[in-house]
């Protein structure tokens, strides 16, 4: 049995933490923080979603998301539009200026993947990705 720090859970947590740090490094020069970049990328993936749905996706409290959205709105990257079905809710949409920010986010992600996957073969990457997808499915089903 591997030492606790070499167990799957610890290694996954460490890799996740290190990937976040490397992503932030790769995003340097951008005015966006990691949290803002995550929120913007999720809005792009689920444009028109409600704020409460985005908070759930990001696993953050609605008030925390509201502050992030205030910042993204001030930077003219997203806009809140009233939800026609619920007058208390807003739907989130990208603004045209978000396109360049999303290009920068993608570039930081590509650089991160190149760094993280250096020296790992295509077959190892495929096996790892497959195993992680199965783990995600197993845990999502419960």
PDB file of C-alpha atoms in Angstrom:
ATOM      1  CA  UNK A   1       0.000   0.000   0.000  1.00  0.00           C
ATOM      2  CA  UNK A   2       1.423   3.422  -0.958  1.00  0.00           C
ATOM      3  CA  UNK A   3       2.255   6.045   1.634  1.00  0.00           C
ATOM      4  CA  UNK A   4      -0.666   8.353   2.354  1.00  0.00           C
ATOM      5  CA  UNK A   5       0.914  11.253   0.452  1.00  0.00           C
ATOM      6  CA  UNK A   6       1.257   8.976  -2.600  1.00  0.00           C
ATOM      7  CA  UNK A   7      -2.346   7.758  -2.499  1.00  0.00           C
ATOM      8  CA  UNK A   8      -4.622   8.583  -5.411  1.00  0.00           C
ATOM      9  CA  UNK A   9      -6.605  11.212  -3.527  1.00  0.00           C
ATOM     10  CA  UNK A  10      -3.530  13.091  -2.324  1.00  0.00           C
ATOM     11  CA  UNK A  11      -1.866  12.959  -5.739  1.00  0.00           C
ATOM     12  CA  UNK A  12      -5.029  14.209  -7.463  1.00  0.00           C
ATOM     13  CA  UNK A  13      -5.359  17.057  -4.954  1.00  0.00           C
ATOM     14  CA  UNK A  14      -1.691  18.006  -5.369  1.00  0.00           C
ATOM     15  CA  UNK A  15      -1.886  17.938  -9.167  1.00  0.00           C
ATOM     16  CA  UNK A  16      -5.063  20.028  -9.086  1.00  0.00           C
ATOM     17  CA  UNK A  17      -3.448  22.616  -6.792  1.00  0.00           C
ATOM     18  CA  UNK A  18      -0.276  22.753  -8.891  1.00  0.00           C
ATOM     19  CA  UNK A  19      -2.292  23.066 -12.103  1.00  0.00           C
ATOM     20  CA  UNK A  20      -4.205  26.037 -10.649  1.00  0.00           C
ATOM     21  CA  UNK A  21      -0.907  27.717  -9.726  1.00  0.00           C
ATOM     22  CA  UNK A  22       0.582  27.068 -13.168  1.00  0.00           C
ATOM     23  CA  UNK A  23      -2.584  28.354 -14.838  1.00  0.00           C
ATOM     24  CA  UNK A  24      -2.374  31.567 -12.819  1.00  0.00           C
ATOM     25  CA  UNK A  25       1.269  31.912 -13.865  1.00  0.00           C
ATOM     26  CA  UNK A  26       0.335  31.369 -17.522  1.00  0.00           C
ATOM     27  CA  UNK A  27      -2.462  33.911 -17.209  1.00  0.00           C
ATOM     28  CA  UNK A  28      -0.105  36.583 -15.871  1.00  0.00           C
ATOM     29  CA  UNK A  29      -0.360  39.741 -17.903  1.00  0.00           C
ATOM     30  CA  UNK A  30      -4.117  39.304 -18.094  1.00  0.00           C
ATOM     31  CA  UNK A  31      -6.220  41.511 -15.841  1.00  0.00           C
ATOM     32  CA  UNK A  32      -8.277  38.439 -14.857  1.00  0.00           C
ATOM     33  CA  UNK A  33      -7.823  36.482 -11.668  1.00  0.00           C
ATOM     34  CA  UNK A  34      -8.128  32.694 -11.715  1.00  0.00           C
ATOM     35  CA  UNK A  35     -11.604  32.939 -10.162  1.00  0.00           C
ATOM     36  CA  UNK A  36     -12.730  35.462 -12.763  1.00  0.00           C
ATOM     37  CA  UNK A  37     -11.299  33.338 -15.579  1.00  0.00           C
ATOM     38  CA  UNK A  38     -13.121  30.251 -14.263  1.00  0.00           C
ATOM     39  CA  UNK A  39     -16.403  32.142 -14.020  1.00  0.00           C
ATOM     40  CA  UNK A  40     -16.002  33.629 -17.497  1.00  0.00           C
ATOM     41  CA  UNK A  41     -15.171  30.242 -19.023  1.00  0.00           C
ATOM     42  CA  UNK A  42     -18.243  28.710 -17.370  1.00  0.00           C
ATOM     43  CA  UNK A  43     -20.465  31.515 -18.667  1.00  0.00           C
ATOM     44  CA  UNK A  44     -19.065  30.843 -22.143  1.00  0.00           C
ATOM     45  CA  UNK A  45     -19.839  27.136 -21.776  1.00  0.00           C
ATOM     46  CA  UNK A  46     -23.354  27.730 -20.402  1.00  0.00           C
ATOM     47  CA  UNK A  47     -24.309  31.101 -21.803  1.00  0.00           C
ATOM     48  CA  UNK A  48     -27.744  32.196 -20.671  1.00  0.00           C
ATOM     49  CA  UNK A  49     -27.511  30.274 -17.400  1.00  0.00           C
ATOM     50  CA  UNK A  50     -28.906  31.720 -14.195  1.00  0.00           C
ATOM     51  CA  UNK A  51     -26.538  33.046 -11.528  1.00  0.00           C
ATOM     52  CA  UNK A  52     -27.599  30.373  -9.049  1.00  0.00           C
ATOM     53  CA  UNK A  53     -26.804  27.644 -11.615  1.00  0.00           C
ATOM     54  CA  UNK A  54     -23.350  29.099 -12.219  1.00  0.00           C
ATOM     55  CA  UNK A  55     -22.670  29.273  -8.473  1.00  0.00           C
ATOM     56  CA  UNK A  56     -23.510  25.557  -8.245  1.00  0.00           C
ATOM     57  CA  UNK A  57     -21.240  24.711 -11.191  1.00  0.00           C
ATOM     58  CA  UNK A  58     -18.361  26.649  -9.647  1.00  0.00           C
ATOM     59  CA  UNK A  59     -19.142  25.291  -6.172  1.00  0.00           C
ATOM     60  CA  UNK A  60     -19.129  28.751  -4.621  1.00  0.00           C
ATOM     61  CA  UNK A  61     -21.676  30.698  -2.614  1.00  0.00           C
ATOM     62  CA  UNK A  62     -24.047  32.953  -4.580  1.00  0.00           C
ATOM     63  CA  UNK A  63     -22.722  36.072  -2.802  1.00  0.00           C
ATOM     64  CA  UNK A  64     -19.156  35.190  -3.839  1.00  0.00           C
ATOM     65  CA  UNK A  65     -20.316  34.737  -7.416  1.00  0.00           C
ATOM     66  CA  UNK A  66     -22.180  38.040  -7.296  1.00  0.00           C
ATOM     67  CA  UNK A  67     -18.909  39.827  -6.452  1.00  0.00           C
ATOM     68  CA  UNK A  68     -17.095  38.038  -9.292  1.00  0.00           C
ATOM     69  CA  UNK A  69     -19.866  38.954 -11.714  1.00  0.00           C
ATOM     70  CA  UNK A  70     -19.758  42.573 -10.544  1.00  0.00           C
ATOM     71  CA  UNK A  71     -16.063  42.616 -11.487  1.00  0.00           C
ATOM     72  CA  UNK A  72     -16.656  40.908 -14.847  1.00  0.00           C
ATOM     73  CA  UNK A  73     -19.529  43.267 -15.580  1.00  0.00           C
ATOM     74  CA  UNK A  74     -17.382  46.282 -14.680  1.00  0.00           C
ATOM     75  CA  UNK A  75     -14.725  44.966 -17.105  1.00  0.00           C
ATOM     76  CA  UNK A  76     -17.510  44.720 -19.734  1.00  0.00           C
ATOM     77  CA  UNK A  77     -16.999  40.982 -20.197  1.00  0.00           C
ATOM     78  CA  UNK A  78     -20.408  39.730 -19.075  1.00  0.00           C
ATOM     79  CA  UNK A  79     -23.856  41.152 -18.639  1.00  0.00           C
ATOM     80  CA  UNK A  80     -26.748  40.162 -16.459  1.00  0.00           C
ATOM     81  CA  UNK A  81     -30.108  40.126 -18.154  1.00  0.00           C
ATOM     82  CA  UNK A  82     -33.392  39.745 -16.304  1.00  0.00           C
ATOM     83  CA  UNK A  83     -34.803  36.229 -16.452  1.00  0.00           C
ATOM     84  CA  UNK A  84     -38.156  36.491 -18.251  1.00  0.00           C
ATOM     85  CA  UNK A  85     -39.481  33.547 -16.220  1.00  0.00           C
ATOM     86  CA  UNK A  86     -38.360  34.759 -12.772  1.00  0.00           C
ATOM     87  CA  UNK A  87     -38.199  38.459 -12.024  1.00  0.00           C
ATOM     88  CA  UNK A  88     -35.820  37.818  -9.082  1.00  0.00           C
ATOM     89  CA  UNK A  89     -33.224  36.055 -11.253  1.00  0.00           C
ATOM     90  CA  UNK A  90     -30.700  37.056 -13.880  1.00  0.00           C
ATOM     91  CA  UNK A  91     -29.303  35.201 -16.859  1.00  0.00           C
ATOM     92  CA  UNK A  92     -25.641  35.608 -17.784  1.00  0.00           C
ATOM     93  CA  UNK A  93     -24.372  36.480 -21.231  1.00  0.00           C
ATOM     94  CA  UNK A  94     -20.984  37.252 -22.722  1.00  0.00           C
ATOM     95  CA  UNK A  95     -20.199  40.656 -24.122  1.00  0.00           C
ATOM     96  CA  UNK A  96     -18.164  41.064 -27.271  1.00  0.00           C
ATOM     97  CA  UNK A  97     -15.074  42.081 -25.273  1.00  0.00           C
ATOM     98  CA  UNK A  98     -15.066  38.629 -23.660  1.00  0.00           C
ATOM     99  CA  UNK A  99     -13.769  37.035 -26.864  1.00  0.00           C
ATOM    100  CA  UNK A 100     -10.175  38.207 -26.321  1.00  0.00           C
ATOM    101  CA  UNK A 101     -10.261  37.219 -22.652  1.00  0.00           C
ATOM    102  CA  UNK A 102     -11.451  33.730 -23.635  1.00  0.00           C
ATOM    103  CA  UNK A 103      -8.638  33.479 -26.200  1.00  0.00           C
ATOM    104  CA  UNK A 104      -6.161  34.371 -23.430  1.00  0.00           C
ATOM    105  CA  UNK A 105      -7.740  31.790 -21.104  1.00  0.00           C
ATOM    106  CA  UNK A 106      -7.493  29.091 -23.800  1.00  0.00           C
ATOM    107  CA  UNK A 107      -3.863  29.992 -24.487  1.00  0.00           C
ATOM    108  CA  UNK A 108      -3.060  29.711 -20.758  1.00  0.00           C
ATOM    109  CA  UNK A 109      -4.784  26.320 -20.728  1.00  0.00           C
ATOM    110  CA  UNK A 110      -2.830  25.072 -23.742  1.00  0.00           C
ATOM    111  CA  UNK A 111       0.438  26.165 -22.137  1.00  0.00           C
ATOM    112  CA  UNK A 112      -0.582  24.475 -18.888  1.00  0.00           C
ATOM    113  CA  UNK A 113      -1.367  21.195 -20.622  1.00  0.00           C
ATOM    114  CA  UNK A 114       1.935  21.261 -22.495  1.00  0.00           C
ATOM    115  CA  UNK A 115       3.790  21.788 -19.221  1.00  0.00           C
ATOM    116  CA  UNK A 116       1.793  19.231 -17.222  1.00  0.00           C
ATOM    117  CA  UNK A 117       1.870  16.501 -19.873  1.00  0.00           C
ATOM    118  CA  UNK A 118       5.542  16.834 -20.791  1.00  0.00           C
ATOM    119  CA  UNK A 119       7.174  13.397 -21.021  1.00  0.00           C
ATOM    120  CA  UNK A 120       3.850  11.536 -20.886  1.00  0.00           C
ATOM    121  CA  UNK A 121       3.005   9.414 -23.917  1.00  0.00           C
ATOM    122  CA  UNK A 122      -0.237   9.687 -25.869  1.00  0.00           C
ATOM    123  CA  UNK A 123      -1.291   6.236 -24.664  1.00  0.00           C
ATOM    124  CA  UNK A 124      -0.636   7.200 -21.026  1.00  0.00           C
ATOM    125  CA  UNK A 125      -2.650  10.392 -21.486  1.00  0.00           C
ATOM    126  CA  UNK A 126      -5.504   8.421 -23.058  1.00  0.00           C
ATOM    127  CA  UNK A 127      -5.464   5.854 -20.227  1.00  0.00           C
ATOM    128  CA  UNK A 128      -5.371   8.547 -17.543  1.00  0.00           C
ATOM    129  CA  UNK A 129      -8.189  10.516 -19.178  1.00  0.00           C
ATOM    130  CA  UNK A 130     -10.291   7.383 -19.543  1.00  0.00           C
ATOM    131  CA  UNK A 131      -9.765   6.396 -15.917  1.00  0.00           C
ATOM    132  CA  UNK A 132     -10.601   9.900 -14.658  1.00  0.00           C
ATOM    133  CA  UNK A 133     -13.779   9.990 -16.770  1.00  0.00           C
ATOM    134  CA  UNK A 134     -14.848   6.673 -15.248  1.00  0.00           C
ATOM    135  CA  UNK A 135     -14.109   8.001 -11.757  1.00  0.00           C
ATOM    136  CA  UNK A 136     -16.144  11.120 -12.508  1.00  0.00           C
ATOM    137  CA  UNK A 137     -19.036   9.010 -13.760  1.00  0.00           C
ATOM    138  CA  UNK A 138     -18.872   6.739 -10.720  1.00  0.00           C
ATOM    139  CA  UNK A 139     -18.930   9.671  -8.314  1.00  0.00           C
ATOM    140  CA  UNK A 140     -21.541  11.645 -10.267  1.00  0.00           C
ATOM    141  CA  UNK A 141     -23.941   8.705 -10.233  1.00  0.00           C
ATOM    142  CA  UNK A 142     -24.137   8.723  -6.431  1.00  0.00           C
TER     143      UNK A 142
END
